[in-house]
Amino acid sequence: MYNRDFRIRVHRSRGDSGQNEAERTNSAIRDAVVDGATIEWEHYERFDGLQDNEIAAMSLQDYEIHEAQRMEKNAWRVANQLAERIDGAPVLSEFIHSCVSEKTEDSFFFNEDYLSKYMSATKNVRSHLPGSAYFNKISDFMDTHVQSGELYSEFLRDSCQKTDGSLCQYCSENRWVGPVMTRIPRPIPDYSKLTDYSYKSVLDTSVLDSDGKERKPDDWQPRHNIRKQYEQKNLSADDVDGVKEFSKKFIVEEKYVKSYLDHLTSLENLKKIRDRQRQNDRRERQQKDVSSYNWKSLVEDGKLASLTVPELDKYLEHYQLPKNGRKNDKMRRIIAHYFSENGEQIPENFAINREDDNESESGSDEDLLIYESESSDNNVTSESEDSATDSVCNPPSLVSRSGRRVGHWRTCYAN
């Protein structure tokens, strides 16, 4: 926290951009970027930097790699151009400085992939992932020092003491720069000025509730409480009396209460439409048989990842292949079998464009995590078995989400 005692980030309500410094800054940046002049994209044209003989010798894969690199070079060039426009804007450049972010490979925070895996994993799995100790330390610090609500987050030094009963290492080594302070009390309705829709002054507002306990985040935040009561089926846009009662209690005009309820109703209807579409798609996939798929296109064009695990199982069942393993294990098995059936070798650099497993449709009870084998004996197969079958990939050692060791299987179809 750069040795800060206190830091709070507040977002104003939607539609209130007149008082929102961030909204005004964004508007000024937009005016600086969209100044009427054309933003050129093709700084580097197709086949940039290549000789005629190099172009003639290119494969399709070489071209795609070169094109991706060219597009990236153009993107960085345009990003620098936009930064220059913002820095050169009158008045705005006196208050804000624009800079282009570093490339991923040059940035300090280089473990984005590890963080994504950590955040998407369950608690039991997280402890086994690379960087888990570092990420867990940051997560624990945020949990014990930062209080987050609907439209704000607030950091306060020494707040870890209320959670753990003692100061953490950071707070122990970094004492207060300024006077010791408490959290800023969140607004409470002022019923003495009901007609003005007013809230009490921060000097007259307590951080404690009527029972003398520390107030919970968003206890009087209107939007949070509208959504909470809507989800509990205690409030709707058609409930005129309910809207009126909520308006009086939380000091907010009825039209705003109804407007947000209408918004929540629209979101719920949209969710129902998407759910129905997913159910229909799932029903159609279940009814399709193995002959309904264009396996040639799916395999050779790298589209197997677009199928769900039950759909991949249809191929495996039809050709009496093992169905064990995770999604990409089954994809490898199908690819190996497909090329073997056609009397072909798997092309070099043939990539499995694996998407994240869809757990809701995978049919598996537990996620499996691949680890290195604990002993070399686990990966040993008999010579006769090796001579009869040439496995596409080595069988991994597996552990379930609950931490149980899972028995071995050959994860790929053997030629």
Coordinates of C-alpha atoms in Angstrom, one line a residue:
M1 CA 0.0 0.0 0.0
Y2 CA 3.0 2.3 -0.4
N3 CA 3.0 3.0 3.4
R4 CA -0.4 4.6 3.3
D5 CA -2.5 4.8 6.5
F6 CA -5.8 4.9 4.7
R7 CA -7.1 4.6 1.1
I8 CA -10.7 4.7 -0.1
R9 CA -12.1 4.3 -3.6
V10 CA -15.7 5.5 -4.1
H11 CA -17.8 5.1 -7.3
R12 CA -20.7 7.4 -7.7
S13 CA -24.0 6.2 -8.9
R14 CA -24.7 5.6 -12.6
G15 CA -26.0 8.7 -14.3
D16 CA -24.3 11.0 -11.8
S17 CA -21.3 11.7 -14.0
G18 CA -21.5 15.5 -13.3
Q19 CA -20.0 15.0 -9.9
N20 CA -17.7 12.1 -10.9
E21 CA -14.1 13.1 -11.4
A22 CA -13.3 9.8 -13.1
E23 CA -16.2 10.3 -15.6
R24 CA -15.1 13.8 -16.4
T25 CA -11.5 12.6 -16.9
N26 CA -12.7 9.8 -19.2
S27 CA -14.7 12.4 -21.2
A28 CA -11.7 14.6 -21.6
I29 CA -9.5 11.7 -22.7
R30 CA -12.2 10.8 -25.3
D31 CA -12.1 14.3 -26.7
A32 CA -8.3 14.2 -26.9
V33 CA -8.2 10.9 -28.7
V34 CA -11.1 11.5 -31.0
D35 CA -9.9 14.8 -32.3
G36 CA -11.1 14.4 -35.9
A37 CA -7.8 13.2 -37.3
T38 CA -7.6 9.6 -38.7
I39 CA -5.8 7.0 -36.6
E40 CA -3.7 5.0 -39.0
W41 CA -3.6 1.3 -38.3
E42 CA -1.5 -0.2 -41.2
H43 CA 1.9 1.2 -40.0
Y44 CA 3.4 -2.2 -40.9
E45 CA 1.9 -3.7 -44.1
R46 CA 1.4 -7.4 -44.9
F47 CA 4.7 -9.3 -45.3
D48 CA 6.5 -6.4 -43.7
G49 CA 10.3 -7.1 -43.4
L50 CA 10.2 -10.2 -45.6
Q51 CA 12.1 -10.7 -48.9
D52 CA 10.5 -12.3 -52.0
N53 CA 12.3 -15.6 -51.5
E54 CA 11.2 -15.7 -47.9
I55 CA 7.6 -15.1 -48.9
A56 CA 7.8 -17.9 -51.5
A57 CA 9.1 -20.4 -49.0
M58 CA 6.5 -19.6 -46.3
S59 CA 4.0 -22.2 -45.2
L60 CA 0.5 -21.3 -44.1
Q61 CA 1.5 -21.7 -40.4
D62 CA 4.5 -19.4 -41.0
Y63 CA 2.3 -16.8 -42.5
E64 CA -0.2 -16.9 -39.6
I65 CA 2.6 -16.5 -37.1
H66 CA 4.1 -13.6 -39.1
E67 CA 0.6 -12.0 -39.4
A68 CA -0.1 -12.2 -35.7
Q69 CA 3.3 -10.5 -35.0
R70 CA 2.5 -7.8 -37.5
M71 CA -0.9 -7.1 -35.9
E72 CA 0.8 -6.8 -32.5
K73 CA 3.4 -4.4 -33.8
N74 CA 0.6 -2.3 -35.3
A75 CA -1.3 -2.3 -32.0
W76 CA 1.7 -1.1 -30.0
R77 CA 2.3 1.6 -32.6
V78 CA -1.3 2.8 -32.4
A79 CA -1.2 2.7 -28.6
N80 CA 1.8 5.0 -28.6
Q81 CA 0.0 7.3 -31.0
L82 CA -3.0 7.5 -28.6
A83 CA -0.8 8.2 -25.7
E84 CA 0.9 11.1 -27.6
R85 CA -2.5 12.6 -28.4
I86 CA -3.5 12.6 -24.7
D87 CA -0.2 14.1 -23.6
G88 CA -0.5 16.8 -26.3
A89 CA -4.0 17.8 -25.4
P90 CA -4.4 21.4 -24.1
V91 CA -5.2 21.7 -20.4
L92 CA -5.7 17.9 -20.0
S93 CA -1.9 17.3 -20.2
E94 CA -1.5 19.6 -17.2
F95 CA -3.4 17.1 -15.0
I96 CA -2.8 13.7 -16.4
H97 CA 0.1 11.9 -18.1
S98 CA -0.5 9.0 -20.5
C99 CA 1.8 6.1 -20.9
V100 CA 1.8 2.8 -22.7
S101 CA 1.8 -0.4 -20.6
E102 CA 4.7 -2.7 -20.9
K103 CA 4.5 -5.9 -22.9
T104 CA 3.5 -9.0 -20.9
E105 CA 7.0 -10.5 -21.2
D106 CA 8.6 -7.3 -19.9
S107 CA 6.1 -6.5 -17.1
F108 CA 6.9 -6.9 -13.4
F109 CA 3.7 -8.9 -12.9
F110 CA 4.6 -11.8 -15.1
N111 CA 2.5 -14.6 -13.4
E112 CA -0.9 -13.7 -14.8
D113 CA -1.6 -17.3 -15.9
Y114 CA -0.8 -18.6 -12.5
L115 CA -3.1 -16.0 -10.9
S116 CA -6.0 -17.0 -13.2
K117 CA -5.6 -20.6 -12.3
Y118 CA -5.4 -19.8 -8.6
M119 CA -8.6 -17.7 -8.7
S120 CA -10.6 -20.3 -10.6
A121 CA -9.5 -23.2 -8.4
T122 CA -11.1 -24.5 -5.3
K123 CA -9.5 -24.0 -1.9
N124 CA -8.3 -27.6 -1.7
V125 CA -6.6 -27.4 -5.1
R126 CA -5.1 -23.9 -4.6
S127 CA -2.4 -25.0 -2.1
H128 CA -1.0 -27.3 -4.8
L129 CA -0.7 -24.6 -7.5
P130 CA 2.5 -22.7 -8.4
G131 CA 2.6 -19.3 -6.6
S132 CA -0.2 -20.2 -4.2
A133 CA 1.8 -19.0 -1.1
Y134 CA 2.4 -15.6 -2.7
F135 CA -1.2 -15.2 -3.9
N136 CA -2.6 -16.5 -0.6
K137 CA -0.6 -13.9 1.3
I138 CA -2.0 -11.1 -0.8
S139 CA -5.5 -12.4 -0.5
D140 CA -5.3 -12.7 3.3
F141 CA -3.9 -9.1 3.5
M142 CA -6.9 -7.8 1.5
D143 CA -9.4 -9.8 3.6
T144 CA -8.1 -8.4 6.8
H145 CA -7.4 -4.8 5.8
V146 CA -9.8 -3.9 3.0
Q147 CA -13.6 -3.5 3.5
S148 CA -15.5 -3.6 0.2
G149 CA -19.1 -2.6 -0.5
E150 CA -21.4 -1.9 -3.4
L151 CA -19.6 1.2 -4.6
Y152 CA -16.5 1.5 -2.5
S153 CA -13.5 -0.2 -1.0
E154 CA -11.6 1.1 2.0
F155 CA -8.1 0.2 3.3
L156 CA -7.2 1.0 6.9
R157 CA -3.9 0.3 8.6
D158 CA -4.1 -1.9 11.7
S159 CA -7.6 -3.2 10.8
C160 CA -6.1 -6.7 10.8
Q161 CA -6.1 -6.5 14.6
K162 CA -9.9 -6.7 14.8
T163 CA -9.8 -9.9 12.6
D164 CA -6.8 -11.8 14.0
G165 CA -6.4 -10.2 17.4
S166 CA -2.9 -9.1 16.6
L167 CA -1.1 -6.9 14.1
C168 CA 0.2 -8.5 10.9
Q169 CA 3.9 -8.3 9.9
Y170 CA 3.2 -5.3 7.5
C171 CA 1.4 -3.2 10.1
S172 CA 3.9 -4.1 12.8
E173 CA 6.8 -2.9 10.7
N174 CA 5.0 0.1 9.2
R175 CA 3.4 2.3 11.8
W176 CA 1.1 5.3 11.2
V177 CA 2.4 8.1 9.1
G178 CA -0.3 10.5 10.3
P179 CA -2.7 10.5 13.2
V180 CA -4.4 7.2 14.1
M181 CA -7.8 7.1 12.5
T182 CA -10.9 4.8 12.1
R183 CA -13.0 3.9 9.1
I184 CA -15.1 6.6 7.6
P185 CA -18.7 6.0 8.7
R186 CA -21.1 5.3 5.8
P187 CA -24.1 7.5 5.2
I188 CA -27.3 7.1 7.2
P189 CA -30.7 8.6 6.3
D190 CA -31.6 11.8 8.1
Y191 CA -35.4 11.4 8.8
S192 CA -35.6 14.9 10.2
K193 CA -35.2 16.2 6.6
L194 CA -37.3 13.6 4.9
T195 CA -38.6 15.9 2.2
D196 CA -35.1 16.8 1.1
Y197 CA -33.9 13.2 0.8
S198 CA -31.0 14.0 3.0
Y199 CA -28.4 11.9 4.8
K200 CA -26.7 12.8 8.1
S201 CA -23.4 14.6 8.1
V202 CA -20.4 12.3 8.5
L203 CA -19.6 14.1 11.8
D204 CA -23.0 12.9 13.1
T205 CA -22.8 9.4 11.8
S206 CA -21.6 6.4 13.8
V207 CA -19.6 3.4 12.6
L208 CA -21.6 1.3 15.1
D209 CA -25.2 0.1 14.7
S210 CA -28.0 0.3 17.3
D211 CA -26.6 -2.8 19.1
G212 CA -23.2 -1.2 19.5
K213 CA -21.6 -3.6 16.9
E214 CA -19.6 -2.4 13.9
R215 CA -21.9 -1.7 11.0
K216 CA -21.9 -4.1 8.0
P217 CA -21.0 -2.7 4.5
D218 CA -23.9 -1.4 2.5
D219 CA -26.3 -1.6 5.5
W220 CA -28.0 1.6 4.1
Q221 CA -26.9 1.5 0.5
P222 CA -30.2 1.8 -1.5
R223 CA -29.1 -0.2 -4.6
H224 CA -27.7 -3.0 -2.6
N225 CA -30.8 -3.3 -0.5
I226 CA -33.1 -3.1 -3.5
R227 CA -31.3 -6.0 -5.1
K228 CA -31.3 -8.0 -1.9
Q229 CA -35.0 -7.6 -1.4
Y230 CA -35.7 -8.3 -5.0
E231 CA -33.8 -11.6 -4.9
Q232 CA -35.7 -12.5 -1.7
K233 CA -39.0 -11.8 -3.6
N234 CA -39.9 -9.1 -1.1
L235 CA -39.9 -6.2 -3.5
S236 CA -40.9 -5.7 -7.2
A237 CA -41.7 -2.9 -9.6
D238 CA -45.4 -3.8 -9.4
D239 CA -45.5 -3.6 -5.6
V240 CA -46.5 0.1 -5.3
D241 CA -46.8 0.0 -1.5
G242 CA -43.4 -1.8 -1.2
V243 CA -41.7 0.8 -3.4
K244 CA -43.2 3.6 -1.4
E245 CA -42.1 2.0 1.9
F246 CA -38.6 1.4 0.6
S247 CA -38.4 5.0 -0.6
K248 CA -39.2 6.4 2.8
K249 CA -36.9 4.1 4.7
F250 CA -33.8 4.6 2.5
I251 CA -34.5 8.2 1.6
V252 CA -34.5 7.7 -2.2
E253 CA -37.1 8.9 -4.7
E254 CA -39.7 6.3 -5.8
K255 CA -38.8 6.7 -9.5
Y256 CA -35.3 5.6 -8.8
V257 CA -36.4 2.6 -6.9
K258 CA -38.8 1.5 -9.6
S259 CA -36.2 2.2 -12.3
Y260 CA -33.6 -0.1 -10.7
L261 CA -36.3 -2.8 -10.1
D262 CA -37.2 -2.6 -13.8
H263 CA -33.5 -3.1 -14.6
L264 CA -33.3 -6.1 -12.3
T265 CA -36.4 -7.6 -13.9
S266 CA -34.9 -7.1 -17.4
L267 CA -31.7 -8.9 -16.3
E268 CA -33.7 -11.8 -14.9
N269 CA -35.7 -12.1 -18.1
L270 CA -32.5 -12.1 -20.1
K271 CA -31.1 -14.8 -17.9
K272 CA -34.2 -16.9 -18.4
I273 CA -33.8 -16.6 -22.2
R274 CA -30.2 -17.6 -22.1
D275 CA -31.0 -20.6 -19.8
R276 CA -33.7 -21.8 -22.2
Q277 CA -31.3 -21.5 -25.1
R278 CA -28.6 -23.5 -23.2
Q279 CA -31.1 -26.1 -22.3
N280 CA -32.3 -26.4 -26.0
D281 CA -28.7 -26.6 -27.2
R282 CA -27.9 -29.2 -24.6
R283 CA -31.0 -31.2 -25.6
E284 CA -30.0 -31.1 -29.3
R285 CA -26.5 -32.2 -28.5
Q286 CA -27.8 -35.1 -26.4
Q287 CA -30.0 -36.3 -29.3
K288 CA -27.2 -36.2 -31.9
D289 CA -25.5 -39.5 -32.6
V290 CA -21.9 -40.0 -33.6
S291 CA -22.7 -39.9 -37.4
S292 CA -24.1 -36.4 -37.0
Y293 CA -20.7 -34.8 -36.5
N294 CA -18.2 -33.9 -39.2
W295 CA -15.2 -35.5 -37.4
K296 CA -12.9 -34.7 -40.3
S297 CA -13.5 -31.0 -40.0
L298 CA -13.5 -31.1 -36.1
V299 CA -10.1 -32.9 -36.0
E300 CA -8.2 -31.4 -38.9
D301 CA -9.4 -27.9 -38.3
G302 CA -8.7 -28.1 -34.5
K303 CA -12.4 -27.6 -33.5
L304 CA -12.6 -30.6 -31.1
A305 CA -12.5 -28.2 -28.1
S306 CA -15.9 -26.8 -29.2
L307 CA -17.5 -30.1 -28.2
T308 CA -18.5 -31.0 -24.7
V309 CA -17.1 -34.1 -22.9
P310 CA -20.3 -36.2 -23.4
E311 CA -20.1 -35.4 -27.2
L312 CA -16.5 -36.6 -27.2
D313 CA -17.6 -39.7 -25.4
K314 CA -19.9 -40.6 -28.3
Y315 CA -16.9 -41.0 -30.6
L316 CA -15.0 -43.0 -27.9
E317 CA -18.0 -45.3 -27.3
H318 CA -18.6 -45.8 -31.0
Y319 CA -15.0 -47.0 -31.6
Q320 CA -14.7 -48.7 -28.2
L321 CA -12.0 -46.5 -26.9
P322 CA -11.3 -45.7 -23.2
K323 CA -13.3 -42.8 -21.9
N324 CA -11.2 -42.1 -18.8
G325 CA -9.2 -38.9 -18.3
R326 CA -10.0 -35.2 -18.7
K327 CA -11.3 -33.4 -21.8
N328 CA -7.9 -32.8 -23.5
D329 CA -6.9 -36.5 -22.8
K330 CA -10.0 -37.6 -24.7
M331 CA -9.3 -35.2 -27.5
R332 CA -5.7 -36.6 -27.9
R333 CA -7.2 -40.1 -28.0
I334 CA -9.7 -39.1 -30.7
I335 CA -7.0 -37.3 -32.8
A336 CA -4.6 -40.3 -32.5
H337 CA -7.4 -42.7 -33.5
Y338 CA -8.6 -40.5 -36.4
F339 CA -5.2 -40.3 -38.1
S340 CA -4.5 -43.9 -37.4
E341 CA -7.7 -45.0 -39.0
N342 CA -6.8 -43.0 -42.1
G343 CA -3.3 -44.4 -42.2
E344 CA -1.7 -41.1 -41.6
Q345 CA 0.8 -39.7 -39.1
I346 CA -0.2 -36.9 -36.8
P347 CA 1.2 -33.7 -38.4
E348 CA 4.1 -32.0 -36.8
N349 CA 3.1 -29.1 -34.4
F350 CA -0.5 -30.3 -34.5
A351 CA -2.1 -28.3 -31.7
I352 CA -5.1 -29.2 -29.6
N353 CA -6.9 -25.9 -29.2
R354 CA -8.2 -26.9 -25.8
E355 CA -10.8 -24.7 -24.2
D356 CA -11.6 -24.8 -20.5
D357 CA -13.6 -27.9 -19.5
N358 CA -17.3 -27.2 -19.0
E359 CA -17.7 -28.7 -15.6
S360 CA -21.5 -28.5 -15.7
E361 CA -21.6 -30.7 -18.8
S362 CA -18.5 -32.8 -18.3
G363 CA -20.3 -35.5 -16.4
S364 CA -17.4 -35.9 -14.0
D365 CA -17.8 -35.6 -10.3
E366 CA -14.4 -34.2 -9.5
D367 CA -11.8 -32.1 -11.3
L368 CA -8.5 -33.8 -11.7
L369 CA -5.1 -32.2 -11.3
I370 CA -2.0 -33.5 -13.1
Y371 CA 1.1 -33.9 -11.0
E372 CA 4.5 -35.4 -11.6
S373 CA 4.7 -39.0 -10.8
E374 CA 6.1 -39.8 -7.3
S375 CA 8.3 -42.6 -8.6
S376 CA 9.6 -43.8 -11.9
D377 CA 8.0 -47.2 -11.4
N378 CA 4.5 -45.6 -11.9
N379 CA 5.3 -44.9 -15.5
V380 CA 6.9 -48.2 -16.4
T381 CA 5.1 -50.5 -18.9
S382 CA 6.2 -53.9 -20.1
E383 CA 8.4 -54.1 -23.2
S384 CA 5.8 -56.3 -25.0
E385 CA 3.2 -53.7 -24.2
D386 CA 5.4 -50.9 -25.5
S387 CA 6.2 -52.8 -28.7
A388 CA 2.5 -53.5 -29.4
T389 CA 1.3 -50.0 -28.7
D390 CA 3.0 -46.6 -29.2
S391 CA 1.3 -44.2 -26.8
V392 CA 0.8 -40.7 -27.9
C393 CA 1.5 -39.3 -24.5
N394 CA 2.8 -40.5 -21.1
P395 CA 0.2 -41.3 -18.5
P396 CA 0.2 -38.7 -15.7
S397 CA -0.3 -39.2 -12.0
L398 CA -3.6 -37.7 -10.9
V399 CA -5.1 -36.3 -7.7
S400 CA -8.7 -35.4 -7.3
R401 CA -10.1 -32.1 -6.0
S402 CA -10.5 -33.7 -2.5
G403 CA -6.9 -34.7 -2.5
R404 CA -7.3 -38.4 -3.1
R405 CA -4.7 -40.2 -5.4
V406 CA -6.4 -41.6 -8.5
G407 CA -5.2 -44.8 -10.2
H408 CA -3.3 -44.7 -13.5
W409 CA -4.7 -45.2 -16.9
R410 CA -3.4 -44.7 -20.4
T411 CA -4.7 -41.3 -21.2
C412 CA -4.2 -41.5 -25.0
Y413 CA -5.2 -43.9 -27.6
A414 CA -2.4 -46.2 -28.6
N415 CA -1.6 -46.6 -32.3

